[in-house]
Short mmCIF file of C-alpha atoms in Angstrom, two decimals:
data_model
loop_
_atom_site.label_atom_id
_atom_site.label_comp_id
_atom_site.label_asym_id
_atom_site.label_seq_id
_atom_site.Cartn_x
_atom_site.Cartn_y
_atom_site.Cartn_z
CA MET A 1 2.35 -12.30 3.64
CA ASN A 2 -1.06 -11.66 5.20
CA THR A 3 -2.61 -9.10 2.87
CA THR A 4 -6.24 -9.21 3.98
CA PRO A 5 -6.30 -6.12 6.27
CA LYS A 6 -4.36 -4.04 3.77
CA LYS A 7 -6.34 -5.01 0.68
CA ARG A 8 -9.63 -4.24 2.42
CA SER A 9 -8.40 -0.98 3.97
CA LEU A 10 -7.08 0.49 0.72
CA PHE A 11 -10.09 -0.72 -1.24
CA GLU A 12 -12.42 0.84 1.34
CA SER A 13 -10.53 4.11 0.96
CA PHE A 14 -11.07 4.00 -2.81
CA ARG A 15 -14.72 3.01 -2.36
CA ARG A 16 -15.43 6.00 -0.10
CA ARG A 17 -13.58 8.38 -2.39
CA ILE A 18 -15.31 7.21 -5.56
CA LYS A 19 -18.76 7.37 -3.94
CA LEU A 20 -17.99 10.92 -2.83
CA GLU A 21 -16.07 12.30 -5.83
CA GLY A 22 -16.79 9.95 -8.73
CA ALA A 23 -14.41 7.91 -10.87
CA ILE A 24 -10.68 8.52 -10.34
CA SER A 25 -7.79 8.67 -12.79
CA VAL A 26 -5.32 5.83 -13.22
CA ALA A 27 -2.63 8.25 -12.00
CA ASP A 28 -4.46 8.90 -8.73
CA TYR A 29 -5.01 5.18 -8.27
CA MET A 30 -1.32 4.38 -8.85
CA ALA A 31 -0.15 7.07 -6.45
CA ASP A 32 -2.31 5.80 -3.60
CA VAL A 33 -1.61 2.12 -4.27
CA LEU A 34 2.15 2.68 -4.22
CA ILE A 35 2.79 5.37 -1.61
CA ALA A 36 -0.32 5.88 0.54
CA PRO A 37 1.18 6.53 4.01
CA THR A 38 -0.25 3.50 5.84
CA HIS A 39 -1.22 0.91 3.25
CA GLY A 40 0.78 1.90 0.16
CA TYR A 41 2.76 -0.90 -1.44
CA TYR A 42 6.20 0.68 -1.00
CA MET A 43 5.40 1.97 2.47
CA SER A 44 4.63 -1.42 4.03
CA ASN A 45 6.19 -4.16 1.87
CA GLU A 46 9.60 -5.66 1.11
CA PRO A 47 9.22 -5.59 -2.69
CA PHE A 48 12.74 -6.41 -3.91
CA GLY A 49 14.73 -9.60 -4.31
CA VAL A 50 13.84 -13.28 -4.38
CA SER A 51 11.66 -12.99 -1.27
CA GLY A 52 9.86 -9.92 -2.62
CA ASP A 53 7.61 -9.41 -5.61
CA PHE A 54 10.19 -8.60 -8.28
CA ILE A 55 13.94 -8.45 -8.93
CA THR A 56 15.74 -5.42 -10.36
CA SER A 57 19.04 -5.44 -12.27
CA PRO A 58 21.24 -4.70 -9.21
CA GLU A 59 19.66 -7.69 -7.42
CA ILE A 60 20.41 -9.97 -10.39
CA SER A 61 24.16 -9.39 -10.34
CA GLN A 62 26.82 -7.22 -8.76
CA MET A 63 28.12 -6.60 -12.30
CA PHE A 64 25.31 -4.14 -13.02
CA GLY A 65 26.12 -1.84 -10.11
CA GLU A 66 29.86 -2.19 -10.64
CA LEU A 67 29.63 -1.07 -14.26
CA ILE A 68 27.41 1.86 -13.28
CA GLY A 69 30.06 2.71 -10.68
CA PHE A 70 32.82 2.74 -13.29
CA TRP A 71 30.56 4.86 -15.51
CA CYS A 72 30.00 7.39 -12.69
CA ALA A 73 33.70 7.61 -11.83
CA ASP A 74 34.62 8.03 -15.50
CA THR A 75 31.98 10.74 -15.85
CA TRP A 76 33.33 12.56 -12.78
CA TYR A 77 36.87 12.36 -14.17
CA ASN A 78 35.77 13.75 -17.56
CA MET A 79 34.03 16.63 -15.76
CA GLY A 80 37.46 17.66 -14.52
CA GLY A 81 37.35 15.73 -11.25
CA PRO A 82 35.54 18.37 -9.13
CA THR A 83 36.47 18.25 -5.45
CA GLU A 84 32.79 17.83 -4.59
CA ILE A 85 30.22 15.91 -6.62
CA HIS A 86 26.69 15.04 -5.50
CA LEU A 87 25.67 11.49 -6.38
CA ILE A 88 21.87 11.34 -6.33
CA GLU A 89 19.97 8.08 -6.74
CA MET A 90 16.21 8.18 -7.21
CA GLY A 91 14.29 5.15 -5.97
CA PRO A 92 17.34 3.30 -4.60
CA GLY A 93 15.50 0.14 -3.54
CA ARG A 94 17.49 -1.72 -0.89
CA GLY A 95 20.66 0.25 -1.60
CA THR A 96 22.25 -2.58 -3.58
CA LEU A 97 23.05 -0.51 -6.66
CA MET A 98 24.67 2.29 -4.66
CA SER A 99 26.67 -0.19 -2.57
CA ASP A 100 28.04 -2.00 -5.64
CA LEU A 101 28.61 1.33 -7.41
CA MET A 102 30.67 2.79 -4.57
CA ARG A 103 32.73 -0.37 -4.13
CA ALA A 104 33.71 -0.39 -7.81
CA ALA A 105 34.27 3.37 -8.04
CA ALA A 106 36.75 3.20 -5.15
CA MET A 107 39.32 2.09 -7.73
CA VAL A 108 39.35 5.61 -9.19
CA PRO A 109 41.58 7.87 -7.03
CA GLY A 110 39.79 10.85 -5.53
CA PHE A 111 36.22 9.81 -6.36
CA HIS A 112 35.26 8.62 -2.88
CA GLN A 113 36.72 11.77 -1.33
CA ALA A 114 34.68 13.97 -3.67
CA VAL A 115 31.33 12.20 -3.64
CA LYS A 116 28.35 13.08 -1.45
CA ILE A 117 25.54 10.50 -1.53
CA HIS A 118 21.91 11.62 -1.67
CA LEU A 119 18.96 9.23 -1.92
CA ILE A 120 15.42 10.12 -3.01
CA GLU A 121 13.18 7.73 -1.07
CA VAL A 122 9.74 8.09 0.54
CA SER A 123 9.49 4.67 2.21
CA PRO A 124 10.70 4.48 5.84
CA LYS A 125 11.16 0.72 5.49
CA LEU A 126 13.35 1.06 2.42
CA ARG A 127 15.34 3.90 4.01
CA LYS A 128 16.22 1.51 6.82
CA LYS A 129 17.39 -1.13 4.32
CA GLN A 130 19.44 1.49 2.47
CA LYS A 131 21.07 2.65 5.70
CA GLU A 132 22.14 -0.93 6.44
CA ALA A 133 23.50 -1.48 2.92
CA LEU A 134 25.43 1.79 2.97
CA ASN A 135 26.80 1.56 6.49
CA GLY A 136 30.03 3.55 6.63
CA TYR A 137 28.97 6.13 4.05
CA ASN A 138 27.60 9.58 4.81
CA VAL A 139 24.14 9.51 3.23
CA SER A 140 21.40 12.15 3.05
CA TRP A 141 17.77 11.26 2.32
CA TYR A 142 15.05 13.31 0.62
CA ASP A 143 11.38 12.76 -0.16
CA ASP A 144 11.63 14.44 -3.56
CA LEU A 145 13.81 16.64 -5.76
CA THR A 146 12.78 19.99 -4.29
CA ASP A 147 15.71 20.29 -1.85
CA LEU A 148 18.58 19.24 -4.09
CA PRO A 149 22.06 20.45 -3.14
CA THR A 150 23.69 23.06 -5.36
CA GLY A 151 26.75 22.10 -7.34
CA PRO A 152 27.50 19.45 -9.97
CA CYS A 153 25.51 16.23 -9.67
CA ILE A 154 25.36 12.74 -11.10
CA PHE A 155 21.75 11.53 -11.12
CA ILE A 156 21.02 7.79 -11.26
CA ALA A 157 17.48 6.51 -11.85
CA ASN A 158 17.26 2.73 -12.28
CA GLU A 159 13.68 1.46 -12.56
CA PHE A 160 12.41 4.70 -11.06
CA PHE A 161 10.29 6.21 -13.82
CA ASP A 162 8.28 3.03 -14.41
CA ALA A 163 6.61 3.44 -11.01
CA LEU A 164 5.56 7.07 -11.53
CA PRO A 165 1.81 7.54 -11.99
CA ILE A 166 0.44 7.57 -15.54
CA ARG A 167 -2.85 8.61 -17.07
CA GLN A 168 -4.39 6.36 -19.71
CA PHE A 169 -6.31 7.59 -22.74
CA GLU A 170 -8.33 5.38 -25.10
CA ARG A 171 -9.63 6.12 -28.56
CA SER A 172 -13.34 5.27 -28.61
CA PRO A 173 -15.70 5.35 -31.62
CA LYS A 174 -16.58 8.94 -30.62
CA GLY A 175 -13.06 10.21 -29.95
CA TRP A 176 -10.35 10.21 -27.30
CA CYS A 177 -11.48 9.49 -23.72
CA GLU A 178 -9.65 9.10 -20.43
CA ARG A 179 -9.61 5.70 -18.81
CA LEU A 180 -10.89 6.04 -15.25
CA ILE A 181 -11.48 3.70 -12.32
CA THR A 182 -14.84 3.30 -10.61
CA LEU A 183 -16.83 0.77 -8.55
CA ASN A 184 -18.52 -2.27 -10.03
CA GLU A 185 -22.31 -2.59 -9.79
CA GLY A 186 -22.23 -4.29 -6.40
CA GLU A 187 -19.57 -1.89 -5.06
CA THR A 188 -17.47 -4.94 -4.18
CA GLY A 189 -14.57 -4.21 -6.53
CA LEU A 190 -13.00 -1.79 -8.97
CA VAL A 191 -13.45 -1.62 -12.75
CA PHE A 192 -12.25 0.55 -15.63
CA THR A 193 -14.59 3.01 -17.29
CA LEU A 194 -14.23 5.80 -19.87
CA SER A 195 -14.79 9.52 -19.52
CA PRO A 196 -16.88 11.28 -22.16
CA PRO A 197 -14.81 12.08 -25.28
CA ALA A 198 -13.30 15.55 -25.31
CA LYS A 199 -11.31 17.64 -27.77
CA ALA A 200 -9.13 18.79 -24.89
CA ILE A 201 -7.88 15.23 -24.49
CA GLU A 202 -6.91 15.03 -28.15
CA THR A 203 -4.63 18.05 -27.73
CA ILE A 204 -2.37 16.23 -25.24
CA ILE A 205 -2.03 13.03 -27.27
CA PRO A 206 1.33 12.95 -29.14
CA LYS A 207 0.71 14.02 -32.74
CA GLU A 208 2.16 10.73 -34.02
CA LEU A 209 -0.60 8.86 -32.15
CA VAL A 210 -3.69 11.04 -32.61
CA ASP A 211 -4.95 8.96 -35.54
CA SER A 212 -4.39 5.61 -33.82
CA HIS A 213 -6.94 2.84 -34.35
CA GLU A 214 -10.10 2.52 -32.28
CA GLY A 215 -9.29 0.90 -28.94
CA ALA A 216 -5.71 2.19 -28.91
CA VAL A 217 -4.44 3.25 -25.47
CA VAL A 218 -1.89 6.01 -24.87
CA GLU A 219 -0.16 6.34 -21.50
CA LEU A 220 1.22 9.71 -20.39
CA SER A 221 2.98 10.79 -17.21
CA SER A 222 3.19 14.49 -16.49
CA ILE A 223 5.05 13.61 -13.29
CA ALA A 224 7.80 11.82 -15.25
CA ALA A 225 8.07 14.78 -17.62
CA ASN A 226 8.34 17.17 -14.66
CA VAL A 227 11.07 15.07 -13.02
CA SER A 228 13.03 15.06 -16.28
CA ALA A 229 12.61 18.85 -16.45
CA GLN A 230 13.75 19.35 -12.83
CA ILE A 231 16.87 17.28 -13.36
CA SER A 232 17.62 19.01 -16.66
CA ASN A 233 17.28 22.45 -15.08
CA HIS A 234 19.69 21.45 -12.32
CA ILE A 235 22.24 20.13 -14.83
CA THR A 236 21.92 23.29 -16.92
CA GLN A 237 22.51 25.48 -13.88
CA TYR A 238 25.19 23.54 -11.98
CA GLY A 239 26.62 20.97 -14.40
CA GLY A 240 26.53 17.22 -14.15
CA VAL A 241 24.88 14.27 -15.84
CA ALA A 242 21.86 12.00 -15.45
CA LEU A 243 21.52 8.31 -16.25
CA PHE A 244 18.05 6.80 -16.67
CA VAL A 245 17.70 2.99 -16.92
CA ASP A 246 14.24 1.51 -17.30
CA TYR A 247 12.01 -0.67 -19.39
CA GLY A 248 10.02 1.32 -21.88
CA TRP A 249 9.19 2.59 -25.35
CA GLY A 250 11.91 4.11 -27.51
CA THR A 251 9.33 5.61 -29.89
CA PRO A 252 5.79 6.98 -29.38
CA THR A 253 3.56 3.95 -28.82
CA ALA A 254 -0.20 3.46 -28.42
CA LYS A 255 -0.38 0.30 -26.34
CA PRO A 256 -1.40 -0.31 -22.71
CA SER A 257 1.44 -1.47 -20.47
CA LEU A 258 0.19 -0.88 -16.91
CA GLN A 259 0.81 -4.05 -14.92
CA ALA A 260 0.76 -5.41 -11.39
CA ILE A 261 3.38 -7.88 -10.12
CA ARG A 262 3.02 -9.98 -6.97
CA ASN A 263 5.29 -12.87 -6.00
CA HIS A 264 7.09 -12.54 -9.36
CA LYS A 265 3.83 -13.14 -11.26
CA LYS A 266 1.37 -10.86 -13.04
CA HIS A 267 -1.59 -9.84 -10.93
CA ASN A 268 -4.89 -8.11 -11.67
CA VAL A 269 -4.19 -4.36 -11.57
CA LEU A 270 -7.45 -3.56 -9.77
CA LEU A 271 -7.57 -6.54 -7.41
CA GLU A 272 -6.46 -6.18 -3.78
CA PRO A 273 -4.85 -2.73 -4.19
CA GLY A 274 -1.67 -2.23 -2.21
CA THR A 275 -0.60 -5.89 -2.28
CA ALA A 276 1.18 -5.80 -5.66
CA ASP A 277 3.64 -3.50 -7.39
CA LEU A 278 2.26 -1.29 -10.16
CA SER A 279 4.37 -0.07 -13.06
CA ALA A 280 4.16 0.91 -16.72
CA PHE A 281 6.50 1.19 -19.68
CA VAL A 282 8.49 4.42 -19.55
CA ASP A 283 7.75 6.88 -22.33
CA PHE A 284 11.32 7.79 -23.27
CA PRO A 285 10.28 10.18 -26.08
CA THR A 286 8.48 12.36 -23.51
CA LEU A 287 11.52 12.32 -21.20
CA GLN A 288 13.68 13.36 -24.16
CA LYS A 289 11.33 16.16 -25.17
CA SER A 290 11.13 17.53 -21.63
CA ALA A 291 14.90 17.37 -21.18
CA LYS A 292 15.70 19.12 -24.46
CA ALA A 293 13.16 21.85 -23.68
CA ASN A 294 15.19 22.59 -20.56
CA GLY A 295 18.54 23.02 -22.25
CA VAL A 296 20.38 19.71 -21.95
CA SER A 297 21.80 17.31 -24.53
CA VAL A 298 20.15 13.90 -24.70
CA HIS A 299 22.15 10.75 -25.39
CA GLY A 300 20.29 7.59 -26.37
CA PRO A 301 18.19 5.80 -25.45
CA LEU A 302 20.33 2.72 -26.05
CA ASN A 303 19.29 -0.85 -25.41
CA GLN A 304 20.57 -1.98 -22.01
CA GLY A 305 22.42 -4.91 -23.56
CA ASP A 306 24.42 -2.63 -25.85
CA PHE A 307 25.13 -0.23 -22.99
CA LEU A 308 26.45 -2.92 -20.65
CA ARG A 309 28.52 -4.58 -23.36
CA SER A 310 30.09 -1.21 -24.18
CA LEU A 311 31.05 -0.86 -20.52
CA GLY A 312 32.66 -4.32 -20.51
CA ILE A 313 30.18 -6.70 -18.89
CA GLU A 314 31.54 -9.64 -20.89
CA GLN A 315 35.06 -9.00 -19.63
CA ARG A 316 33.83 -8.43 -16.07
CA ALA A 317 31.87 -11.71 -16.14
CA GLU A 318 34.95 -13.57 -17.35
CA MET A 319 37.04 -12.11 -14.52
CA LEU A 320 34.46 -13.18 -11.94
CA ARG A 321 34.30 -16.70 -13.37
CA LEU A 322 38.07 -17.12 -12.93
CA ASN A 323 37.65 -17.19 -9.15
CA ALA A 324 34.26 -18.92 -9.06
CA ASP A 325 33.30 -22.53 -8.44
CA GLU A 326 31.19 -24.37 -11.02
CA LYS A 327 27.81 -23.29 -9.65
CA GLN A 328 28.92 -19.68 -9.22
CA ALA A 329 30.26 -19.62 -12.78
CA ILE A 330 26.92 -20.87 -14.10
CA ASP A 331 25.11 -18.17 -12.09
CA ILE A 332 27.43 -15.45 -13.41
CA THR A 333 26.81 -16.52 -17.00
CA ALA A 334 23.05 -16.68 -16.41
CA ALA A 335 23.04 -13.18 -14.89
CA GLU A 336 25.03 -11.76 -17.80
CA HIS A 337 22.58 -13.39 -20.21
CA ARG A 338 19.55 -12.04 -18.36
CA LEU A 339 20.89 -8.48 -18.26
CA THR A 340 22.04 -8.31 -21.89
CA ASP A 341 20.23 -10.83 -24.09
CA PRO A 342 17.59 -9.32 -26.43
CA SER A 343 15.08 -11.97 -25.33
CA GLN A 344 15.55 -11.03 -21.66
CA MET A 345 16.29 -7.48 -20.44
CA GLY A 346 18.78 -6.52 -23.14
CA ASP A 347 16.33 -4.85 -25.54
CA LEU A 348 13.33 -4.26 -23.27
CA PHE A 349 15.36 -2.00 -20.97
CA LYS A 350 16.65 1.31 -22.32
CA VAL A 351 19.42 3.62 -21.11
CA MET A 352 19.42 7.39 -21.62
CA ALA A 353 21.84 10.08 -20.44
CA LEU A 354 21.53 13.86 -20.06
CA THR A 355 24.44 16.31 -20.07
CA ARG A 356 25.00 20.01 -20.39
CA PRO A 357 25.86 20.82 -24.03
CA ASP A 358 29.42 21.87 -23.11
CA GLN A 359 30.19 18.55 -21.40
CA PRO A 360 31.72 15.43 -23.01
CA THR A 361 29.59 12.59 -24.34
CA PRO A 362 29.28 10.00 -21.54
CA ALA A 363 30.91 6.58 -21.83
CA ALA A 364 29.04 3.94 -23.90
CA PHE A 365 27.03 6.50 -25.88
CA PRO A 366 27.72 7.45 -29.53
CA GLU A 367 29.84 10.57 -29.93
CA GLN A 368 27.32 12.60 -31.91
CA LYS A 369 24.76 14.30 -29.70
CA GLU A 370 21.06 14.50 -30.36
CA THR A 371 20.02 17.69 -32.10
CA PRO A 372 17.37 19.77 -30.31
#
């Protein structure tokens, strides 16, 4: 991939902006790096799969999408099998998850006839890939959640929240400051700097983390909290469920996690902006808090390994191996291990569900619901 024009163009945009306005937030930097119209990472790259910069769970194995498909069909059935259900995937990548999901869910009578597919995607390139993967299905695309259809919905967000912009806050000897991004002395690159300490910053730090040690970094995403609130409001009003799958913190944590990935390797976050994917650990406690404040029941988060085992990934892998040759069988076992083992994605990735309080507990989650 020839990245030279892009890396210079996006850097020059940041250079002009910083010289004019001063240091920018990490959130503003992430937003431009990922979705700037011309040079944003998702707008002009093929990020997924072996030939891209990283691999998501649906790309690792068809088993992931198939089990999510069974979960969706079971959820629809337990909702009473409404004659119309809106299936909304946020950040659907190349459409692999939705394709595998729909193929598996076809085994449940009536589901395909009831489902309407909606994809939240801003990248024209990825929309084209999704259209190819979902050829034969009636699909609607949206830039964001503002124009959601009315009626019961099933929301799916797999590795969506990790790419939403975050702000970073660091505890300095003089108090909490915001981490900002500015130019180096020669104006040839970008560097981190700190804002002056402010009491106002301390008020937005989770109370469990306010007294963290000097040098501690807290990452917060108001955008993620707002998305959780929007989805929760929709579920409260129209019914439905949401399933969030992502890597992240299950408890409030003061530790920096912002990273850049290029060609399946870690890359300097501030180097050659727009040529690498940016992401950060998802703050599940904030998603929970926002959801509960908007009237839904929260289930989990569970570790991904436990979730997939509860849905039968071991049995599904065994079935696939029965009709596989030796190499395919080895690949199936390796994929199962990668998705579920605690040393791989099994513990790092978390799964959380939202429902209206009057709806059944979704499959794979403990029966008792979280208390508000």
